PDB file of C-alpha atoms in Angstrom:
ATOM      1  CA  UNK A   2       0.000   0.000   0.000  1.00 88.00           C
ATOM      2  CA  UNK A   3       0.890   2.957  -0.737  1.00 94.00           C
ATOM      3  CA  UNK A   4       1.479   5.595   2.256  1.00 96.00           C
ATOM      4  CA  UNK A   5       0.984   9.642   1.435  1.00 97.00           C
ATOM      5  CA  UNK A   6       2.759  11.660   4.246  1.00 97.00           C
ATOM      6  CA  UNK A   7       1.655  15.628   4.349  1.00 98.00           C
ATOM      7  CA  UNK A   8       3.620  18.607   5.992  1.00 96.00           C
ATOM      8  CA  UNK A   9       3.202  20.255   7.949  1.00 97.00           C
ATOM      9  CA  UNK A  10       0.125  18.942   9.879  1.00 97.00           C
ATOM     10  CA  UNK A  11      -1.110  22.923  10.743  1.00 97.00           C
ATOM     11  CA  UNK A  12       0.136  26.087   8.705  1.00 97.00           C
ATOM     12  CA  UNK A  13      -0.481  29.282  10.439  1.00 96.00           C
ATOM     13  CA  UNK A  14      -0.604  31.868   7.448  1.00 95.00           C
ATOM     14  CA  UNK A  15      -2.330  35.282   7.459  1.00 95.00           C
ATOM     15  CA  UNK A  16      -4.736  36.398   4.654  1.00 94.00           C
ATOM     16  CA  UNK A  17      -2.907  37.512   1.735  1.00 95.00           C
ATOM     17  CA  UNK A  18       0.452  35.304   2.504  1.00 96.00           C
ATOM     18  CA  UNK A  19       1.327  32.078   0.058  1.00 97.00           C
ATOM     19  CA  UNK A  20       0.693  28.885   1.930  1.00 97.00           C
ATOM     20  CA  UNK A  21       2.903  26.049   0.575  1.00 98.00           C
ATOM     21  CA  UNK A  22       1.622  22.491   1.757  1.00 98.00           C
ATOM     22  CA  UNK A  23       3.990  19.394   0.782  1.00 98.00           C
ATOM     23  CA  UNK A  24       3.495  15.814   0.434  1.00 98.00           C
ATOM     24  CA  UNK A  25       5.433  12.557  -0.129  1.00 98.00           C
ATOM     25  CA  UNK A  26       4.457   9.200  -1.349  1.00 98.00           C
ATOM     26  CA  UNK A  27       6.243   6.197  -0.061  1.00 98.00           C
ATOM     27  CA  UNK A  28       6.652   5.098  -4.068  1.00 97.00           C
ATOM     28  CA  UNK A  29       6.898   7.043  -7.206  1.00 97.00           C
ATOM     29  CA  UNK A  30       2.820   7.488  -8.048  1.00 97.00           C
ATOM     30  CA  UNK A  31       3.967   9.094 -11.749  1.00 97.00           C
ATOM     31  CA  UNK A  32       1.627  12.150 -11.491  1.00 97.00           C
ATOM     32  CA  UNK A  33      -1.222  10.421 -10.529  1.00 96.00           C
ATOM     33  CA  UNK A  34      -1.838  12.885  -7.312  1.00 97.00           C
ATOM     34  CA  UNK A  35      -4.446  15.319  -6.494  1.00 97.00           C
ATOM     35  CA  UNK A  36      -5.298  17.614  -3.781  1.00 98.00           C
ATOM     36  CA  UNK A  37      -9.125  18.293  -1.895  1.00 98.00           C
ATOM     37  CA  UNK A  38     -10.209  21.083   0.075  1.00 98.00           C
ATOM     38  CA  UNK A  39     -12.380  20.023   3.013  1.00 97.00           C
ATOM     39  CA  UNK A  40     -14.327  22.515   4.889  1.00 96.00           C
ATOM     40  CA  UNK A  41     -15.764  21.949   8.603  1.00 93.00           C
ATOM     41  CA  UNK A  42     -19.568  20.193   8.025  1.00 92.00           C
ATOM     42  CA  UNK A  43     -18.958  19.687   3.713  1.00 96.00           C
ATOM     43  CA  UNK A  44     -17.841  17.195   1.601  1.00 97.00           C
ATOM     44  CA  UNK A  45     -14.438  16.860  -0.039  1.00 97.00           C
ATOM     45  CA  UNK A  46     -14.175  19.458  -2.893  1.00 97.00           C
ATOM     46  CA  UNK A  47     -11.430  18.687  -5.542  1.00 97.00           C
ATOM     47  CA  UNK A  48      -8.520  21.382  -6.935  1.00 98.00           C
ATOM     48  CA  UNK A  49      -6.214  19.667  -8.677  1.00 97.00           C
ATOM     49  CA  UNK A  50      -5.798  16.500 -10.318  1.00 97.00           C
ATOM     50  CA  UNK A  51      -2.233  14.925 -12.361  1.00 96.00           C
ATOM     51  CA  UNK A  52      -0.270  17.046 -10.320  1.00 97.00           C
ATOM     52  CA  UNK A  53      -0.999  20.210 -11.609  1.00 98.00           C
ATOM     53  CA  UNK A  54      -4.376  20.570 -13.535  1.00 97.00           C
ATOM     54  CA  UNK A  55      -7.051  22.777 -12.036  1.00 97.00           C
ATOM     55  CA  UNK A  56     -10.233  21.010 -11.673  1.00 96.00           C
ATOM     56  CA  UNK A  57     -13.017  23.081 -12.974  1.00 95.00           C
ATOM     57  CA  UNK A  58     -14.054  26.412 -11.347  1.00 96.00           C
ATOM     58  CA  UNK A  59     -10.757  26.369  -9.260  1.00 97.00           C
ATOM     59  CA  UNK A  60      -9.459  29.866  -8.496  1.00 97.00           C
ATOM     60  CA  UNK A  61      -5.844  30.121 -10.329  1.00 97.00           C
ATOM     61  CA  UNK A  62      -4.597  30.918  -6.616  1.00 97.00           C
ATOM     62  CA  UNK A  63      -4.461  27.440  -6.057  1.00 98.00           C
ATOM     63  CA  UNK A  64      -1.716  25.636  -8.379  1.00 98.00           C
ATOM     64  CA  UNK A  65       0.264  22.356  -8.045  1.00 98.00           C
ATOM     65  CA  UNK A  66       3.523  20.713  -8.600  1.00 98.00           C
ATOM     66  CA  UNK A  67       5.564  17.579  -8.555  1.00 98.00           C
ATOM     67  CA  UNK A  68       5.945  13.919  -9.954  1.00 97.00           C
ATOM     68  CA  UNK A  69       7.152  10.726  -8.498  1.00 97.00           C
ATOM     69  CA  UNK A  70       7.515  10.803  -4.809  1.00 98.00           C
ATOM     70  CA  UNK A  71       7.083  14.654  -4.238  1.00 98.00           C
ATOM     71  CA  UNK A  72       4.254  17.049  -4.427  1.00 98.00           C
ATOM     72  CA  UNK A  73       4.015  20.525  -3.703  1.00 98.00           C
ATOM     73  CA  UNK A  74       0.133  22.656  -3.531  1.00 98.00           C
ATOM     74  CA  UNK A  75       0.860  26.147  -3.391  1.00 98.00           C
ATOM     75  CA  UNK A  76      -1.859  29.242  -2.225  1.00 97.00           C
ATOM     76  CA  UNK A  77      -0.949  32.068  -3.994  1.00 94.00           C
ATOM     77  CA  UNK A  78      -2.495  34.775  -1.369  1.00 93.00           C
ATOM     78  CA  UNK A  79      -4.662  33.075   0.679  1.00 95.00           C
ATOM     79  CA  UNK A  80      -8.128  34.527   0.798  1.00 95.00           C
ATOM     80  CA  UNK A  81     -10.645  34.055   3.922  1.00 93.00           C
ATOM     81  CA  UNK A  82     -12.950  31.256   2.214  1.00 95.00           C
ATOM     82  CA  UNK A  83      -9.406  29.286   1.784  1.00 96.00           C
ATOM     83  CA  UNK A  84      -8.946  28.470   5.357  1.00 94.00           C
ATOM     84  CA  UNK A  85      -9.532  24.973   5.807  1.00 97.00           C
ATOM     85  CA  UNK A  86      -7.881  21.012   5.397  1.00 97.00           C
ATOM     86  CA  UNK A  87      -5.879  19.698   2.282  1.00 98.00           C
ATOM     87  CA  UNK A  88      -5.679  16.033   1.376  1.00 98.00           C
ATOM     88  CA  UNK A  89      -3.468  14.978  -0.810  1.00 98.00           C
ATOM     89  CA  UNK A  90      -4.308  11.294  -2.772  1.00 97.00           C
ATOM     90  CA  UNK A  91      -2.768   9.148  -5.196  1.00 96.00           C
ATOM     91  CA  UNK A  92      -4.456   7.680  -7.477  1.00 95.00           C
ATOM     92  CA  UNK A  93      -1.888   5.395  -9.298  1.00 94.00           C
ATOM     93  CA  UNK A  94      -2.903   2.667  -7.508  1.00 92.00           C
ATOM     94  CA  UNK A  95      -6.216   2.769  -6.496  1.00 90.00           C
ATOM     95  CA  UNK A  96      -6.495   5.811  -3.729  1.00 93.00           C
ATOM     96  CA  UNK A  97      -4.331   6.436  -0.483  1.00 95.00           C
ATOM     97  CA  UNK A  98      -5.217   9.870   1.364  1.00 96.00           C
ATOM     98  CA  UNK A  99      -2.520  11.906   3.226  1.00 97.00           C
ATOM     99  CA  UNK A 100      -3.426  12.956   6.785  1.00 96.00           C
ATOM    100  CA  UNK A 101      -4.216  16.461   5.867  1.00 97.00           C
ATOM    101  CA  UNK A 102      -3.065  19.572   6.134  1.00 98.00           C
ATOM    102  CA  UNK A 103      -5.560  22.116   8.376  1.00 97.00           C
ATOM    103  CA  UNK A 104      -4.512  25.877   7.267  1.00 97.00           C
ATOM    104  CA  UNK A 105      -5.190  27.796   9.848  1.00 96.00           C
ATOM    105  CA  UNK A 106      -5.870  32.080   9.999  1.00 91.00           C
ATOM    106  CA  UNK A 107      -2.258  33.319  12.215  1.00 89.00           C
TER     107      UNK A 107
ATOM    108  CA  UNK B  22     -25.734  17.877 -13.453  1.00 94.00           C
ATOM    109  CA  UNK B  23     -23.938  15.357 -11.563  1.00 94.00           C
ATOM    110  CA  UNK B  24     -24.831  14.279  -8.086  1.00 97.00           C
ATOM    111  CA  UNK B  25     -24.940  12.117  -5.289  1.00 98.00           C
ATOM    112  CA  UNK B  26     -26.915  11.279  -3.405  1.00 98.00           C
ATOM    113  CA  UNK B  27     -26.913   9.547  -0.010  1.00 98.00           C
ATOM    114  CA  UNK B  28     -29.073   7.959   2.804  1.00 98.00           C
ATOM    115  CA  UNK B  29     -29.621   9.800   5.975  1.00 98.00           C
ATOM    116  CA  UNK B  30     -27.760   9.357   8.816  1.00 98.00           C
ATOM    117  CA  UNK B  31     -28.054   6.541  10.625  1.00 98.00           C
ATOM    118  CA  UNK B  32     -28.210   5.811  15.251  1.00 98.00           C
ATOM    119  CA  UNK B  33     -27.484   1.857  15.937  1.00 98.00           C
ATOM    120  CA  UNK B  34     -26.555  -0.207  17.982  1.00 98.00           C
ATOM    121  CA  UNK B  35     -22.705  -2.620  18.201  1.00 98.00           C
ATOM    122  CA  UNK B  36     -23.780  -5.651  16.888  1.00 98.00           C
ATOM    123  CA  UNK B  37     -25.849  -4.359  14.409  1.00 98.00           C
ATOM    124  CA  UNK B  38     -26.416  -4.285  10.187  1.00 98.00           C
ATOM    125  CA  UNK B  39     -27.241  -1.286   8.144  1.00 98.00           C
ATOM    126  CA  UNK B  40     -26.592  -1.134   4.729  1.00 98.00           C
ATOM    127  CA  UNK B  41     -26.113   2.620   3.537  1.00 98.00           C
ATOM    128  CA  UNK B  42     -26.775   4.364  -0.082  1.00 98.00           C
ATOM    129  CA  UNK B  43     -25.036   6.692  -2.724  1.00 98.00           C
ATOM    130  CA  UNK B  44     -27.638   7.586  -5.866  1.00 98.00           C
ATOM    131  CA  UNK B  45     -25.887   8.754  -8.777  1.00 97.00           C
ATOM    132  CA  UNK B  46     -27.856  11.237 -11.894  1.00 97.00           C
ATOM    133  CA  UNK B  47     -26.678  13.172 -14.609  1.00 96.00           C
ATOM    134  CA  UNK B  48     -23.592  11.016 -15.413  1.00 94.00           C
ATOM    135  CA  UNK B  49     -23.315   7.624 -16.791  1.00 93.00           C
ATOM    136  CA  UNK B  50     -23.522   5.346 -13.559  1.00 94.00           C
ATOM    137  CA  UNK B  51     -22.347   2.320 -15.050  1.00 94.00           C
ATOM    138  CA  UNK B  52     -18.959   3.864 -16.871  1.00 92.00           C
ATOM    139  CA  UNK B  53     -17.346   5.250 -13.550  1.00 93.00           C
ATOM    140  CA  UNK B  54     -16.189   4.073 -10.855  1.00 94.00           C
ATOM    141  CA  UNK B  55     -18.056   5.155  -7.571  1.00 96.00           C
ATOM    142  CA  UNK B  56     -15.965   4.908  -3.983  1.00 97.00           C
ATOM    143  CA  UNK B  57     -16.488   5.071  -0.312  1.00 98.00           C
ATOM    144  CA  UNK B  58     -14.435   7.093   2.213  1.00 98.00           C
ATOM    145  CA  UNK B  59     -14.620   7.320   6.025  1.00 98.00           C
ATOM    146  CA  UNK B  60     -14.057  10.388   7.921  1.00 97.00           C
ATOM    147  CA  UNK B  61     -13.869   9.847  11.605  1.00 96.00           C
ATOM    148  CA  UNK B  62     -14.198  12.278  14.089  1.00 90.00           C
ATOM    149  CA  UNK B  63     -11.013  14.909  14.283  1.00 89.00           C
ATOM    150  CA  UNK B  64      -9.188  12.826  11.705  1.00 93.00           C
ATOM    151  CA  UNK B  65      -8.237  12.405   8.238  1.00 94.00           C
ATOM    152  CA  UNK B  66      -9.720  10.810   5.037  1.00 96.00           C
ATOM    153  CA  UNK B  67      -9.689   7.037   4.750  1.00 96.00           C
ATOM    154  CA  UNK B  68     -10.372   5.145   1.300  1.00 96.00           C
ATOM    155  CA  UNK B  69     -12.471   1.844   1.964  1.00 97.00           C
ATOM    156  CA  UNK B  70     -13.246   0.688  -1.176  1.00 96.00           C
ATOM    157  CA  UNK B  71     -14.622   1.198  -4.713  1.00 95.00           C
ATOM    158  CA  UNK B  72     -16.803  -0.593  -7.527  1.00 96.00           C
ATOM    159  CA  UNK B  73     -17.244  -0.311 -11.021  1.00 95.00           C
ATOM    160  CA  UNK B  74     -20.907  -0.852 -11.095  1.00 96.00           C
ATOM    161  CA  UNK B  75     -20.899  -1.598 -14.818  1.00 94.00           C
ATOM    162  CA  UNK B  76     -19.858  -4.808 -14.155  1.00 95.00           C
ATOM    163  CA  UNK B  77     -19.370  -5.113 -10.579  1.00 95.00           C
ATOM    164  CA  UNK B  78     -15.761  -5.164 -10.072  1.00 96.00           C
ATOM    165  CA  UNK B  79     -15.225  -4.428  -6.252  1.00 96.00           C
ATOM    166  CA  UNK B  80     -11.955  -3.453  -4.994  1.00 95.00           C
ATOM    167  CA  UNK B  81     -11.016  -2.786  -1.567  1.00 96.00           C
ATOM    168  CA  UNK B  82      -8.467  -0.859   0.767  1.00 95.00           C
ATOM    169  CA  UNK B  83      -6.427  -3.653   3.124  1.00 94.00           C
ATOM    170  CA  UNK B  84      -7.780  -1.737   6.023  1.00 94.00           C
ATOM    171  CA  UNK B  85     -11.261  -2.564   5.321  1.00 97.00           C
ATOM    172  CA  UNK B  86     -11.213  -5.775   3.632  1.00 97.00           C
ATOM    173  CA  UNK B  87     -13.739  -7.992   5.534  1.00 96.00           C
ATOM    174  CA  UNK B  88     -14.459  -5.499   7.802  1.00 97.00           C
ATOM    175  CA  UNK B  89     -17.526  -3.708   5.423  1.00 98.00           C
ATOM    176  CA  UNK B  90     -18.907  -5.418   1.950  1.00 98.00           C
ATOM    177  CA  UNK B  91     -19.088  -2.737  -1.514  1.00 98.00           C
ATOM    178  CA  UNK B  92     -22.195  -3.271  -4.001  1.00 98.00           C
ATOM    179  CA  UNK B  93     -24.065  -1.673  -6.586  1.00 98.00           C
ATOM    180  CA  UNK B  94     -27.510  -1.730  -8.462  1.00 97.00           C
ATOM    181  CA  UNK B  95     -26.836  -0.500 -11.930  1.00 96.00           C
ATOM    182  CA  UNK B  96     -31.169  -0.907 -12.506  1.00 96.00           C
ATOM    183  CA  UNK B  97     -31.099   1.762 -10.115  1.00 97.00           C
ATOM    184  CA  UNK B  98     -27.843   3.846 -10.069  1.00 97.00           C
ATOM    185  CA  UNK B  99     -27.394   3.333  -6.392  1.00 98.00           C
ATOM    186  CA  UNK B 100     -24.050   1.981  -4.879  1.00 98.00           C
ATOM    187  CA  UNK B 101     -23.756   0.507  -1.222  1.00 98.00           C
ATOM    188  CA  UNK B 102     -21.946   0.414   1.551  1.00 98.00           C
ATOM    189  CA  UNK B 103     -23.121  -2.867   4.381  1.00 98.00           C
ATOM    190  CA  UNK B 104     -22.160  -3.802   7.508  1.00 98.00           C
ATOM    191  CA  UNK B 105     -22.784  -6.707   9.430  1.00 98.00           C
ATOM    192  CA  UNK B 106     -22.086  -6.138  12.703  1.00 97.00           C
ATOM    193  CA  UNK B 107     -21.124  -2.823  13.538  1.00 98.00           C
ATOM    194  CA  UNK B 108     -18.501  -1.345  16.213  1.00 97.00           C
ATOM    195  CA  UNK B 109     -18.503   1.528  17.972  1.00 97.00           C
ATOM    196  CA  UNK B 110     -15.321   2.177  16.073  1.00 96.00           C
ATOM    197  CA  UNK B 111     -17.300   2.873  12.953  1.00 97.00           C
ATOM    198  CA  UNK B 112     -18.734   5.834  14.177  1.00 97.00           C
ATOM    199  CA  UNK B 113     -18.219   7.956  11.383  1.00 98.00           C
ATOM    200  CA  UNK B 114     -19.292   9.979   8.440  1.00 98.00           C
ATOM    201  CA  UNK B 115     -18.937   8.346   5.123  1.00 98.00           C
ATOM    202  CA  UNK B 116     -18.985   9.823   2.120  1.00 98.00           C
ATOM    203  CA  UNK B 117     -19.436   8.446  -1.464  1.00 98.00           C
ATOM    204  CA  UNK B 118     -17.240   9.885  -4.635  1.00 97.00           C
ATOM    205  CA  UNK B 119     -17.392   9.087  -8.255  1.00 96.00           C
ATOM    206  CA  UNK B 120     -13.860   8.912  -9.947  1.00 91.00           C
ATOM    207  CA  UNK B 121     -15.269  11.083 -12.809  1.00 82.00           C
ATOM    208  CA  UNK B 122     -11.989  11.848 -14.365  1.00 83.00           C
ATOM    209  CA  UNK B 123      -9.319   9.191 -15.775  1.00 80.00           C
ATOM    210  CA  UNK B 124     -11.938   6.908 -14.404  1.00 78.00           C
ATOM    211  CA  UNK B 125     -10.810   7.561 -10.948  1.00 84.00           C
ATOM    212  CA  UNK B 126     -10.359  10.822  -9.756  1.00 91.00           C
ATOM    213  CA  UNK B 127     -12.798  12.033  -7.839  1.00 93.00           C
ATOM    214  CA  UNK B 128     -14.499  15.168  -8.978  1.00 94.00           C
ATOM    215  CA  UNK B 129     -17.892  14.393  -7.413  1.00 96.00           C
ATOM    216  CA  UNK B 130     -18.695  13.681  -3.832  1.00 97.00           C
ATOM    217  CA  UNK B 131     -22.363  12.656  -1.875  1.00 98.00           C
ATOM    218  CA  UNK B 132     -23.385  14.955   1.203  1.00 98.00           C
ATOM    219  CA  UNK B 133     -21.965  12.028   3.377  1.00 98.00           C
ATOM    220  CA  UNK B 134     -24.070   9.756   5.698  1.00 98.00           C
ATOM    221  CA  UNK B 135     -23.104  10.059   9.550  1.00 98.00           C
ATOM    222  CA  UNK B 136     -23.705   6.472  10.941  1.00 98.00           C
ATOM    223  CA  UNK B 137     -23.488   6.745  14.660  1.00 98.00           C
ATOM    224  CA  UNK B 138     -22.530   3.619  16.581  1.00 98.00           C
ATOM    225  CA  UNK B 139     -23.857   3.708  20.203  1.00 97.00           C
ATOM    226  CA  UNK B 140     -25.063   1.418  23.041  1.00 96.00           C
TER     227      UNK B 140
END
């Protein structure tokens, strides 16, 4: 199985600042990863998918990086409604989820 | 549009079944794959499991193998997630997700079901 490790577990960023959450896979997953935004009482919503593609309707604020074994989801300048957890997944085989990232208002 | 749609939440007892639901419209039910994923309290994500209800295919996640049992009714574009005898331990929301992209990525979720496990 495949094990997705996120860092760090909270970021304390202030509106306006870039946010940069990272993630490893215990294997190369090609670029097979993408990255949800999970709000308090709401489903999963997804941002990016192979690495780097913006699902549809994501704000260009939000933008993604990597291959193999490391990933990178950057937040340009964080707005207010952007506060919240980030999961990353691989989907190369099957799904594993990170433990999240919970981005926090400093 | 695409949704999905699940049962409502859900009080039982340890010991008990329940069998939970995930509707699918506006999409092709039986060309995607459809998954389940638990949320427990103050934690992270957790894949279970996921079908391909167009001809059943059923994989699951190590963790849960045994532990919960993944169906589907194509006649009815309604996947399913069963226990047999729950635990306390799956006290939990669950959510459904079709992998709507490459097959499975998944750009579609349910509103979740919160099954609550409780003596």
């Amino acid at each position: 199985e495949i094990v997705m490790t996120q860092s760090p577990a909270t970021l304390s960023v202030s509106p306006g600042e870039r946010a940069t959450l990272s993630c490893r896979a215990s294997q190369s997953v090609s670029s097979n990863l993408a990255w949800y935004q999970q709000k308090p009482g709401q489903a999963p919503r997804l941002l990016i998918y192979g690495a780097s593609t913006r699902a549809t309707g994501i704000p260009a604020r939000f933008s993604g990086s990597g291959s193999g074994t490391e990933f990178t989801l950057t937040i340009s300048s964080l707005q207010s409604e952007d506060f919240a957890v980030y999961y990353c997944q691989q989907y190369n085989n099957w799904w594993t989820f990170g433990q999240g990232t919970k981005v926090e208002i400093k | 549009e695409v949704q999905l749609v699940q049962s409502g939440a859900e009080v039982k007892k340890p010991g008990e079944s329940l069998r939970i639901s995930c509707k699918g419209s506006g999409f092709s039910f039986t060309s995607d794959w459809i998954a389940w994923v638990r949320h427990m309290p103050g934690k992270g994500l957790e894949y279970m499991g996921i079908i391909y209800p167009g001809d059943s295919d059923t994989r699951y996640s190590p963790s849960f193998q045994g532990q919960v049992a993944i169906s589907a009714d194509k006649s009815i574009s309604t996947a399913y997630l069963q226990w047999s005898s729950l635990k306390a331990s799956d006290t939990a929301m669950y959510y459904c997700a079709r992998g709507g992209i490459q097959g499975v990525v998944a750009d579609s979720w349910g509103q979740g079901t919160l099954v609550i496990v409780s003596s």
